XYZ file of C-alpha atoms in Angstrom:
657
model
C -12.209 31.294 1.916
C -9.729 28.795 0.461
C -11.112 26.340 -2.078
C -11.150 22.720 -0.829
C -8.180 20.499 -1.628
C -8.933 17.222 -3.406
C -6.386 14.398 -3.715
C -6.943 11.528 -6.133
C -5.380 8.103 -5.627
C -3.689 6.054 -6.961
C -2.440 8.799 -9.335
C -1.479 11.171 -6.498
C -2.806 14.140 -8.469
C -4.145 16.961 -6.344
C -5.522 20.446 -6.635
C -8.025 22.952 -5.306
C -11.482 23.205 -6.804
C -14.428 25.483 -6.203
C -16.897 24.215 -3.565
C -19.727 22.340 -5.273
C -17.528 20.960 -8.069
C -18.426 17.356 -8.806
C -15.766 14.689 -8.390
C -15.997 13.932 -12.131
C -15.491 17.599 -13.036
C -12.566 17.852 -10.592
C -10.988 14.746 -12.127
C -11.226 16.243 -15.598
C -9.878 19.570 -14.360
C -6.845 17.902 -12.768
C -6.243 15.386 -15.563
C -7.242 12.357 -13.487
C -8.133 9.152 -15.338
C -11.853 8.753 -14.418
C -14.229 7.141 -16.894
C -17.721 8.358 -17.904
C -19.761 7.608 -21.002
C -23.199 8.972 -20.065
C -22.219 12.633 -19.802
C -22.704 12.798 -16.022
C -26.337 11.617 -15.977
C -25.746 8.905 -13.384
C -26.638 6.124 -15.815
C -23.423 4.371 -16.835
C -21.807 4.033 -13.373
C -18.352 4.222 -15.009
C -17.380 7.116 -12.720
C -17.694 5.216 -9.441
C -15.209 6.371 -6.807
C -14.361 5.368 -3.236
C -13.921 8.355 -0.886
C -11.594 7.808 2.070
C -12.158 9.467 5.429
C -9.733 10.099 8.278
C -6.341 11.720 8.889
C -3.812 11.581 6.047
C -0.529 12.999 7.441
C 1.309 12.535 4.151
C -1.192 14.709 2.321
C -1.607 17.105 5.247
C -5.401 16.729 5.335
C -8.115 15.250 7.500
C -11.262 14.304 5.629
C -14.802 13.717 6.875
C -18.068 12.753 5.249
C -19.092 16.422 5.483
C -16.464 17.168 2.827
C -18.764 15.582 0.221
C -22.407 16.177 -0.604
C -24.849 13.557 0.735
C -26.116 10.835 -1.579
C -28.774 12.230 -3.879
C -31.841 10.742 -5.564
C -29.867 9.712 -8.668
C -27.430 7.651 -6.599
C -30.268 6.163 -4.535
C -32.080 5.146 -7.728
C -28.930 3.600 -9.206
C -28.279 1.697 -5.978
C -31.857 0.431 -5.958
C -31.852 -0.696 -9.594
C -28.284 -1.911 -10.204
C -26.570 -1.818 -6.840
C -23.751 0.414 -5.566
C -20.982 -1.277 -3.589
C -20.575 -0.131 0.037
C -18.388 2.962 0.237
C -18.806 3.786 -3.460
C -20.208 7.043 -4.857
C -20.991 8.234 -8.379
C -18.386 10.835 -9.295
C -20.802 12.744 -11.524
C -23.258 13.237 -8.634
C -20.915 13.777 -5.683
C -19.939 17.377 -4.968
C -16.725 18.384 -3.210
C -17.489 20.664 -0.251
C -14.318 20.266 1.813
C -10.956 18.460 1.824
C -11.339 15.099 0.080
C -9.265 12.012 -0.689
C -10.850 10.136 -3.598
C -9.740 6.704 -4.787
C -10.421 5.848 -8.427
C -10.799 2.036 -8.508
C -9.412 0.108 -11.507
C -12.873 -0.430 -12.997
C -13.412 3.323 -13.198
C -10.138 4.094 -14.964
C -10.174 4.634 -18.711
C -6.549 3.516 -19.044
C -6.391 0.605 -16.639
C -3.001 -0.427 -15.401
C -1.324 -3.426 -16.953
C -0.295 -5.535 -13.949
C 2.912 -6.962 -15.365
C 3.665 -9.714 -12.855
C 3.686 -12.807 -15.011
C 4.822 -16.248 -13.870
C 8.465 -16.679 -14.815
C 9.516 -19.965 -16.414
C 11.362 -21.896 -13.721
C 12.262 -25.535 -13.166
C 10.727 -26.505 -9.819
C 11.066 -29.927 -8.192
C 7.443 -30.941 -7.710
C 6.679 -32.062 -4.154
C 3.552 -30.185 -3.002
C 2.218 -30.282 0.542
C -1.231 -31.295 -0.747
C -1.589 -34.531 -2.723
C -4.252 -37.062 -3.737
C -4.159 -40.603 -2.333
C -6.292 -43.560 -3.421
C -7.249 -45.650 -0.385
C -9.124 -48.907 0.190
C -10.896 -48.771 3.539
C -12.085 -51.761 5.560
C -15.851 -52.089 5.823
C -17.470 -51.665 9.222
C -17.662 -54.828 11.305
C -19.924 -55.552 14.261
C -17.062 -57.497 15.850
C -14.685 -54.544 15.532
C -16.735 -51.394 16.183
C -14.925 -48.277 14.969
C -15.794 -45.101 13.140
C -15.382 -44.645 9.404
C -12.837 -41.884 10.009
C -10.730 -44.121 12.239
C -10.676 -46.889 9.627
C -9.727 -44.329 6.942
C -6.902 -43.125 9.189
C -5.650 -46.693 9.645
C -5.800 -47.288 5.879
C -3.777 -44.130 5.183
C -1.157 -45.241 7.703
C -0.951 -48.779 6.329
C -1.086 -48.016 2.613
C 0.704 -44.652 2.417
C 2.607 -44.277 5.674
C 0.537 -41.245 6.670
C -0.001 -41.525 10.416
C -2.523 -39.688 12.595
C -4.253 -37.760 9.811
C -6.924 -35.402 11.142
C -10.103 -34.127 9.495
C -12.306 -31.105 10.097
C -16.081 -31.222 10.402
C -16.710 -30.499 6.698
C -14.626 -33.543 5.716
C -16.280 -35.805 8.295
C -19.693 -34.756 6.966
C -18.670 -35.876 3.448
C -16.966 -39.087 4.548
C -19.755 -41.662 4.984
C -21.601 -40.935 1.691
C -18.275 -41.000 -0.195
C -17.174 -44.329 1.311
C -20.439 -46.045 0.509
C -20.737 -44.540 -2.991
C -17.195 -45.685 -3.775
C -17.605 -49.223 -2.414
C -15.145 -48.476 0.428
C -12.627 -47.110 -2.039
C -12.007 -43.370 -1.904
C -9.556 -40.725 -3.042
C -8.525 -38.249 -0.373
C -6.664 -34.947 -0.552
C -4.154 -34.865 2.287
C -2.134 -31.815 3.342
C 1.219 -32.620 4.978
C 3.343 -29.651 5.964
C 3.337 -28.643 9.600
C 3.254 -31.074 12.517
C 0.235 -33.070 11.361
C -1.427 -34.425 8.241
C -4.895 -33.107 7.421
C -7.519 -34.763 5.265
C -8.977 -31.863 3.272
C -11.468 -33.676 1.026
C -12.756 -37.139 0.172
C -14.173 -38.371 -3.153
C -15.821 -41.758 -3.852
C -13.705 -44.198 -5.867
C -10.718 -43.192 -7.956
C -10.646 -39.441 -8.533
C -8.104 -37.695 -10.751
C -9.722 -34.276 -11.172
C -7.540 -31.226 -10.872
C -6.592 -29.805 -7.474
C -5.036 -26.366 -7.396
C -2.933 -24.017 -5.306
C -2.606 -20.231 -5.402
C 0.703 -18.361 -4.937
C 0.175 -14.666 -4.072
C 2.632 -11.768 -3.911
C 1.046 -8.863 -2.003
C 2.942 -5.741 -3.082
C 2.459 -2.184 -1.863
C 1.119 -1.146 -5.269
C 0.072 -4.349 -7.027
C -1.040 -7.830 -6.024
C -0.193 -10.775 -8.267
C -1.432 -14.340 -8.114
C -0.450 -17.543 -9.910
C -2.926 -20.431 -9.906
C -1.099 -23.752 -10.263
C -2.072 -27.375 -10.822
C -0.690 -29.129 -7.729
C -0.291 -32.427 -9.591
C 1.715 -31.102 -12.550
C 3.030 -27.696 -11.422
C 1.488 -26.067 -14.505
C 0.573 -22.390 -14.117
C -3.107 -22.317 -15.066
C -3.635 -18.565 -14.679
C -1.674 -15.461 -13.707
C -3.723 -12.473 -12.598
C -3.015 -9.133 -10.987
C -4.786 -6.111 -9.601
C -4.015 -2.846 -7.892
C -3.647 -2.944 -4.112
C -6.696 -0.955 -2.929
C -4.741 0.233 0.112
C -3.214 2.883 -2.159
C -6.101 5.162 -1.193
C -4.799 5.133 2.394
C -1.238 6.008 1.337
C 1.027 5.372 -1.626
C 3.990 4.153 0.401
C 4.309 1.924 3.447
C 5.010 4.619 6.024
C 1.968 6.574 4.835
C -0.152 3.518 5.584
C 1.462 3.031 8.981
C 0.757 6.714 9.671
C -2.857 6.214 8.625
C -3.136 3.362 11.125
C -1.584 5.564 13.828
C -3.817 8.560 13.134
C -7.139 6.752 12.674
C -8.605 4.397 15.297
C -10.053 2.044 12.678
C -7.319 2.663 10.107
C -5.587 -0.721 10.335
C -8.903 -2.583 10.249
C -10.012 -0.634 7.167
C -6.774 -1.456 5.343
C -7.049 -5.128 6.346
C -10.606 -5.299 5.011
C -9.547 -3.647 1.742
C -6.616 -5.977 1.042
C -8.531 -9.118 2.047
C -11.364 -8.214 -0.304
C -8.770 -7.728 -3.057
C -7.205 -11.128 -2.332
C -10.586 -12.809 -2.547
C -11.326 -10.985 -5.809
C -7.966 -12.100 -7.192
C -8.714 -15.732 -6.264
C -12.033 -15.509 -8.095
C -10.399 -13.985 -11.180
C -7.710 -16.680 -11.239
C -10.277 -19.463 -10.936
C -12.443 -17.952 -13.672
C -9.479 -17.522 -16.041
C -8.397 -21.131 -15.493
C -11.936 -22.475 -15.767
C -11.872 -24.130 -12.340
C -14.148 -23.869 -9.330
C -12.921 -22.032 -6.227
C -13.534 -25.261 -4.324
C -10.744 -26.927 -6.313
C -8.197 -24.555 -4.739
C -6.936 -26.486 -1.706
C -3.923 -24.413 -0.748
C -2.494 -20.886 -0.909
C 0.893 -19.310 -0.220
C 1.302 -15.599 0.525
C 4.380 -13.352 0.543
C 4.616 -9.619 1.168
C 6.638 -6.920 2.881
C 6.230 -6.633 6.679
C 3.485 -3.986 6.547
C 1.488 -5.941 3.951
C 2.160 -9.154 5.915
C 0.708 -7.643 9.086
C -2.296 -6.032 7.425
C -3.255 -9.208 5.549
C -3.135 -11.051 8.885
C -5.172 -8.351 10.627
C -2.259 -7.140 12.769
C -1.895 -3.401 13.434
C 1.422 -2.354 11.795
C 2.013 0.581 14.157
C 5.094 -1.050 15.749
C 6.744 -1.204 12.317
C 6.651 2.591 12.154
C 8.959 3.185 15.105
C 12.238 1.776 16.390
C 13.022 -1.035 17.032
C 10.543 -1.978 14.228
C 9.297 -5.093 16.015
C 7.375 -7.712 14.059
C 4.386 -9.374 15.714
C 5.868 -12.645 14.422
C 8.756 -13.402 12.090
C 8.116 -17.144 11.755
C 6.293 -18.877 8.943
C 2.582 -19.356 9.598
C 0.324 -22.351 8.885
C -3.307 -21.204 8.795
C -6.664 -21.961 7.298
C -7.264 -19.865 4.167
C -10.690 -18.909 5.492
C -9.055 -17.175 8.468
C -8.127 -14.269 6.187
C -11.365 -14.315 4.217
C -10.205 -16.341 1.206
C -13.205 -18.229 -0.172
C -11.503 -21.351 -1.476
C -12.182 -24.982 -0.548
C -13.617 -25.012 3.020
C -10.540 -26.851 4.285
C -7.964 -24.956 2.198
C -4.655 -24.320 3.960
C -2.557 -21.163 3.902
C 1.235 -20.937 4.251
C 2.755 -17.502 4.929
C 6.509 -17.306 4.367
C 8.676 -16.030 7.239
C 9.928 -12.458 7.481
C 13.620 -11.618 7.739
C 13.320 -8.548 9.999
C 11.208 -5.466 10.740
C 11.532 -3.891 7.307
C 12.589 -6.931 5.283
C 9.663 -9.223 4.851
C 8.359 -12.452 3.439
C 8.674 -11.060 -0.094
C 12.435 -10.674 0.378
C 12.534 -14.213 1.789
C 10.747 -15.397 -1.364
C 13.252 -13.527 -3.546
C 16.101 -15.218 -1.652
C 14.423 -18.590 -2.204
C 13.998 -17.867 -5.908
C 17.435 -16.388 -6.650
C 19.517 -18.323 -4.078
C 22.436 -15.898 -3.630
C 23.677 -18.180 -0.831
C 24.494 -20.834 -3.456
C 26.467 -18.511 -5.749
C 30.241 -18.204 -5.978
C 29.781 -14.756 -7.568
C 28.971 -11.856 -5.247
C 25.387 -11.173 -6.286
C 23.293 -8.065 -5.672
C 19.546 -8.724 -5.929
C 17.353 -5.620 -6.060
C 13.581 -6.024 -5.869
C 12.531 -2.624 -7.216
C 9.210 -1.192 -6.111
C 7.614 1.393 -3.843
C 9.698 -0.192 -1.098
C 12.864 -1.840 -2.407
C 14.250 -5.018 -0.851
C 17.952 -5.573 -1.464
C 20.038 -8.735 -0.948
C 23.809 -9.044 -1.296
C 25.722 -12.237 -0.859
C 27.419 -15.423 -1.981
C 28.283 -18.760 -0.421
C 29.984 -17.086 2.544
C 27.048 -14.987 3.798
C 23.968 -13.013 2.718
C 23.005 -9.495 3.822
C 19.634 -7.789 3.420
C 18.086 -4.363 3.801
C 15.063 -2.390 2.641
C 15.108 1.083 1.153
C 12.137 3.487 0.922
C 12.213 4.489 -2.750
C 8.636 5.810 -2.817
C 6.142 5.709 -5.697
C 8.087 7.741 -8.303
C 9.302 4.562 -10.035
C 5.625 3.654 -10.504
C 4.919 6.912 -12.349
C 3.507 8.740 -9.305
C 4.791 12.231 -8.372
C 5.672 12.721 -12.056
C 4.050 15.673 -13.904
C 2.823 13.552 -16.816
C 3.184 10.295 -14.923
C 0.760 7.423 -14.898
C 0.870 3.783 -14.010
C 1.686 1.243 -16.702
C -1.413 1.222 -18.900
C -2.147 1.324 -22.627
C -1.145 4.735 -23.940
C 1.741 5.239 -21.505
C 5.229 5.876 -22.885
C 7.410 2.986 -21.664
C 10.606 3.277 -23.765
C 12.510 6.423 -24.815
C 15.549 7.242 -26.944
C 16.877 10.752 -27.648
C 19.151 11.584 -30.574
C 22.293 13.158 -29.036
C 22.679 15.534 -31.993
C 19.160 16.658 -32.901
C 17.835 16.135 -29.328
C 14.665 14.674 -30.898
C 12.989 11.761 -29.091
C 11.538 8.504 -30.259
C 9.427 6.406 -27.951
C 7.329 3.303 -27.614
C 3.851 3.188 -26.086
C 2.274 0.344 -24.113
C -0.154 -1.431 -26.401
C 1.633 -0.387 -29.621
C 4.637 -2.350 -30.874
C 6.232 0.104 -33.400
C 8.323 3.035 -32.180
C 6.966 6.526 -32.728
C 9.295 7.229 -35.690
C 8.329 3.988 -37.445
C 6.044 4.490 -40.476
C 3.946 1.651 -39.048
C 3.247 3.664 -35.866
C -0.513 4.396 -36.002
C -1.142 8.127 -36.328
C -4.155 7.919 -34.013
C -2.280 6.155 -31.185
C -3.368 7.793 -27.912
C -0.325 8.892 -25.887
C -1.652 9.583 -22.399
C 1.428 9.952 -20.197
C 4.652 8.284 -19.123
C 5.078 5.316 -16.787
C 7.963 4.425 -14.480
C 10.209 2.649 -16.975
C 9.577 5.472 -19.452
C 10.579 8.284 -17.080
C 13.772 6.428 -16.120
C 14.784 6.017 -19.762
C 13.769 9.596 -20.583
C 15.969 11.141 -17.871
C 18.872 8.795 -18.612
C 18.617 9.671 -22.320
C 18.502 13.378 -21.440
C 21.730 12.891 -19.501
C 23.293 11.090 -22.497
C 22.150 13.871 -24.837
C 23.568 16.649 -22.641
C 20.146 18.017 -21.669
C 20.623 17.237 -17.962
C 23.838 17.810 -16.032
C 25.437 15.751 -13.265
C 23.503 17.599 -10.555
C 20.210 16.859 -12.291
C 19.550 20.339 -13.643
C 17.743 20.590 -16.988
C 19.294 23.079 -19.396
C 17.520 25.875 -21.244
C 16.911 26.028 -24.996
C 19.842 28.429 -25.335
C 22.199 26.290 -23.261
C 21.325 22.998 -24.951
C 20.679 24.240 -28.464
C 17.293 22.501 -28.533
C 13.933 24.118 -29.130
C 12.292 21.236 -27.255
C 13.275 22.855 -23.966
C 10.390 24.702 -22.279
C 10.929 27.456 -19.708
C 8.941 26.970 -16.505
C 9.751 29.935 -14.286
C 13.330 29.508 -13.094
C 13.536 25.911 -14.328
C 13.141 24.134 -17.644
C 11.434 21.058 -19.012
C 11.893 18.814 -22.034
C 8.977 18.323 -24.406
C 8.734 14.596 -25.046
C 5.480 14.569 -27.004
C 2.658 17.095 -27.236
C 1.862 18.255 -23.700
C 3.917 15.479 -22.118
C 6.932 17.138 -20.508
C 9.810 15.889 -18.405
C 10.065 18.603 -15.749
C 12.692 19.594 -13.221
C 10.384 18.226 -10.518
C 10.306 14.869 -12.307
C 14.094 14.686 -12.330
C 14.231 15.541 -8.620
C 11.644 12.863 -7.767
C 13.606 10.202 -9.651
C 16.868 11.413 -8.077
C 15.418 10.918 -4.591
C 14.105 7.445 -5.435
C 17.273 6.231 -7.146
C 19.469 7.684 -4.397
C 17.603 5.631 -1.782
C 18.027 2.517 -3.914
C 21.749 3.049 -4.516
C 22.406 4.007 -0.877
C 20.826 0.774 0.349
C 22.935 -1.304 -2.026
C 26.093 0.630 -1.148
C 25.433 0.175 2.580
C 25.309 -3.596 2.095
C 28.542 -3.434 0.083
C 30.220 -1.514 2.934
C 29.057 -4.121 5.437
C 30.289 -6.919 3.177
C 33.630 -5.119 2.768
C 33.577 -4.682 -1.013
C 33.498 -1.863 -3.562
C 32.321 -4.015 -6.470
C 29.805 -6.746 -7.199
C 30.100 -9.559 -9.726
C 26.470 -9.753 -10.754
C 23.239 -7.729 -10.383
C 19.710 -9.133 -10.586
C 16.789 -6.723 -11.024
C 13.583 -8.212 -9.648
C 9.977 -7.179 -9.192
C 7.289 -6.270 -11.714
C 8.943 -2.900 -12.244
C 12.501 -4.224 -12.146
C 11.608 -6.608 -14.969
C 10.921 -3.656 -17.288
C 13.895 -1.458 -16.417
C 16.671 -1.143 -18.981
C 19.877 -2.091 -17.073
C 21.873 0.407 -19.146
C 19.573 3.304 -18.308
C 19.387 2.262 -14.652
C 23.176 2.414 -14.446
C 23.365 5.765 -16.254
C 21.026 7.208 -13.622
C 23.052 5.580 -10.844
C 20.182 3.439 -9.553
C 22.563 0.494 -9.203
C 26.334 0.229 -8.642
C 28.721 -0.164 -11.556
C 28.855 -3.647 -13.048
C 29.499 -5.330 -16.367
C 26.178 -4.777 -18.163
C 26.374 -8.323 -19.530
C 26.065 -9.502 -15.931
C 22.997 -7.401 -15.098
C 19.842 -9.438 -15.627
C 16.140 -9.424 -14.831
C 14.476 -12.080 -12.688
C 10.946 -10.808 -13.298
C 8.628 -11.185 -10.344
C 11.096 -13.093 -8.170
C 8.915 -12.799 -5.056
C 6.044 -14.402 -6.960
C 8.388 -17.110 -8.211
C 9.523 -17.781 -4.640
C 5.897 -18.058 -3.527
C 5.264 -20.533 -6.358
C 8.311 -22.609 -5.352
C 7.016 -22.762 -1.757
C 3.581 -23.785 -3.061
C 4.892 -26.618 -5.215
C 7.744 -27.927 -3.070
C 7.223 -28.504 0.626
C 10.969 -28.958 1.233
C 11.515 -25.405 -0.053
C 9.520 -24.168 2.938
C 11.997 -25.713 5.345
C 14.799 -24.276 3.184
C 13.511 -20.702 3.335
C 12.749 -20.984 7.060
C 16.404 -21.911 7.665
C 17.674 -19.333 5.168
C 16.001 -16.333 6.824
C 17.667 -17.213 10.106
C 21.080 -17.018 8.438
C 20.551 -13.705 6.591
C 22.053 -10.690 8.350
C 19.750 -7.648 8.360
C 21.237 -4.148 7.949
C 18.893 -1.414 9.214
C 19.087 1.625 6.919
C 17.015 3.771 9.300
C 19.729 3.877 11.964
C 22.881 3.691 9.820
C 24.583 7.137 9.541
C 26.367 6.037 6.357
C 23.032 5.591 4.613
C 22.514 9.359 4.609
C 26.056 9.939 3.338
C 25.547 7.496 0.478
C 22.124 8.995 -0.247
C 23.525 12.504 -0.671
C 26.396 11.352 -2.889
C 23.979 9.297 -5.011
C 21.901 12.368 -5.853
C 24.300 13.140 -8.689
C 23.745 11.436 -12.043
C 25.178 8.857 -11.966
C 27.082 9.609 -8.720
C 29.147 12.345 -7.105
C 32.202 10.203 -6.338
C 31.756 6.546 -7.340
C 33.350 5.431 -10.585
C 31.294 3.808 -13.357
C 33.959 2.387 -15.707
C 31.406 0.209 -17.495
C 29.511 3.278 -18.754
C 30.492 5.329 -21.818
C 31.730 8.883 -21.122
C 28.791 11.162 -20.351
C 28.509 14.773 -21.631
C 30.443 17.040 -19.287
C 27.936 19.884 -19.007
C 26.936 22.118 -16.120
C 23.782 24.218 -16.081
C 23.409 27.155 -13.730
C 19.877 27.283 -12.340
C 20.015 31.062 -12.027
C 21.039 31.875 -15.580
C 20.411 30.728 -19.119
C 24.092 29.964 -19.626
C 25.957 26.724 -19.756
C 29.556 26.090 -18.793
C 31.329 23.219 -20.519
C 34.371 21.904 -18.670
C 37.383 20.450 -20.459
């Protein structure tokens, strides 16, 4: 009988374990980051996990509750005394009996990911949709019978030019006490964006307390939020967390497949992401020291699959041609409609999508970076699990998406992990000695610096680290153009480790860069380059003037190393820059400037979408881009790379003149 297969998310690590092995023991056996401080006694609760049940086509398994042992007395006691969240189990008590997919939530990870989606400094013209207005309202008069709301509406029209303002029941319930307490003088929060003005709240007298808005970028892997003061534009808090949908699939198509294969799959993913959004709102409010009720507005951006799942729309149509969106237009909703516990009347604006695979996040990037206003031909690449790519200038703007997968996030890498303290994030390799030096998240000095603490835990390598490592290996002659890693004999380095018919490079201790790692990065970077090249073909150009790397991951990529790998087309390195979390910046612009919403709604209608899934040239570009940096394209802005060729079947190396 074959031992059951267990797959851990978000790490993607998998393996077979003997039936009856606890989840905690399996995690330790497979090198999964699962916390525990009580020695498996069921006391500390650090090892909480969230099993997922259903069909997982990507992993090739179908899981059921029978694949895990039932809850035992220890778990029941813990739930009784301290409470166990629905769907959670204690890893030290849960035995694996059959195929299992186990999600390790952030709170159970020893090395928790650093969500690096900060708010970028940006000059934004402040004109929010929600503002405060001080109003003097006429007192009721027996000779002119009218309701308090109607007299408030007339006062808003006369004193501020705001006609036909409406109010929901919560506001009407607050109105009469506020008017009388304020001596018929009140301050009202009015939202003016779509067709009508809405009175969201009323305070007695003059009120200048803070009102806030929340800009949210829902990514496939991470969710980032920026809480802003609507009166000043100041960013009060920036928070981030992992997207809990990772347990249903690391990439977008895996999640669409999960929805297709499981009757309640889409609903489960919607519930997971909405809970995360509400948690993020609470964290942002707590960090800023404000009450949730002070948040009167939110703006959300995300790729089409995230867009649909947040809205509770089954994304199944996005998994098959013609990739039809349920709606591409911007949406004006109540925040409570998606489960956000903000002010009872809080409004929600969802940016428009560009097309079936190019979503509201790409629209936000376009709003932030404005390629349509540039004389220079600008390539904007939002790097992530699913890359959105824009190319354009004043004449026109093109867009596409490219499925890069989770390798750039450290997944599918032998020693890979997400960006967390202890992860190697920067790498340099001496071209002569082949010895590495590296920098670890959470420690400023490089590893060869005398100030580098000897007891620094080095736990793995994150996405930016693996990119630099492979690029440095190419520069040092340890990897050839085809992506093959050379042997110790061929490279002259004793850091090379034989692994059957392939070889690996020892970066530090047991942390190796393997042949499988190189192949995973080759596939991801080839998809990225092919998407960009396809847009260049459509535009009728072989070169670009400027490249902007966006996204939380793009902000931490070294442009030089990205070009050495061939992730991006050749360009003057001085004209390759990082925009940080451009989608989050675009969401913040839409939050703080109502005119920007009309701008982005018009912009998406003018952007031409190129569909990579049906373009034959995409596959041609993908194959050519597998070489490092490329099989045929010239990279004149790079230094000459070592001209080595390693034969996978022998230990030899042929050097060409």
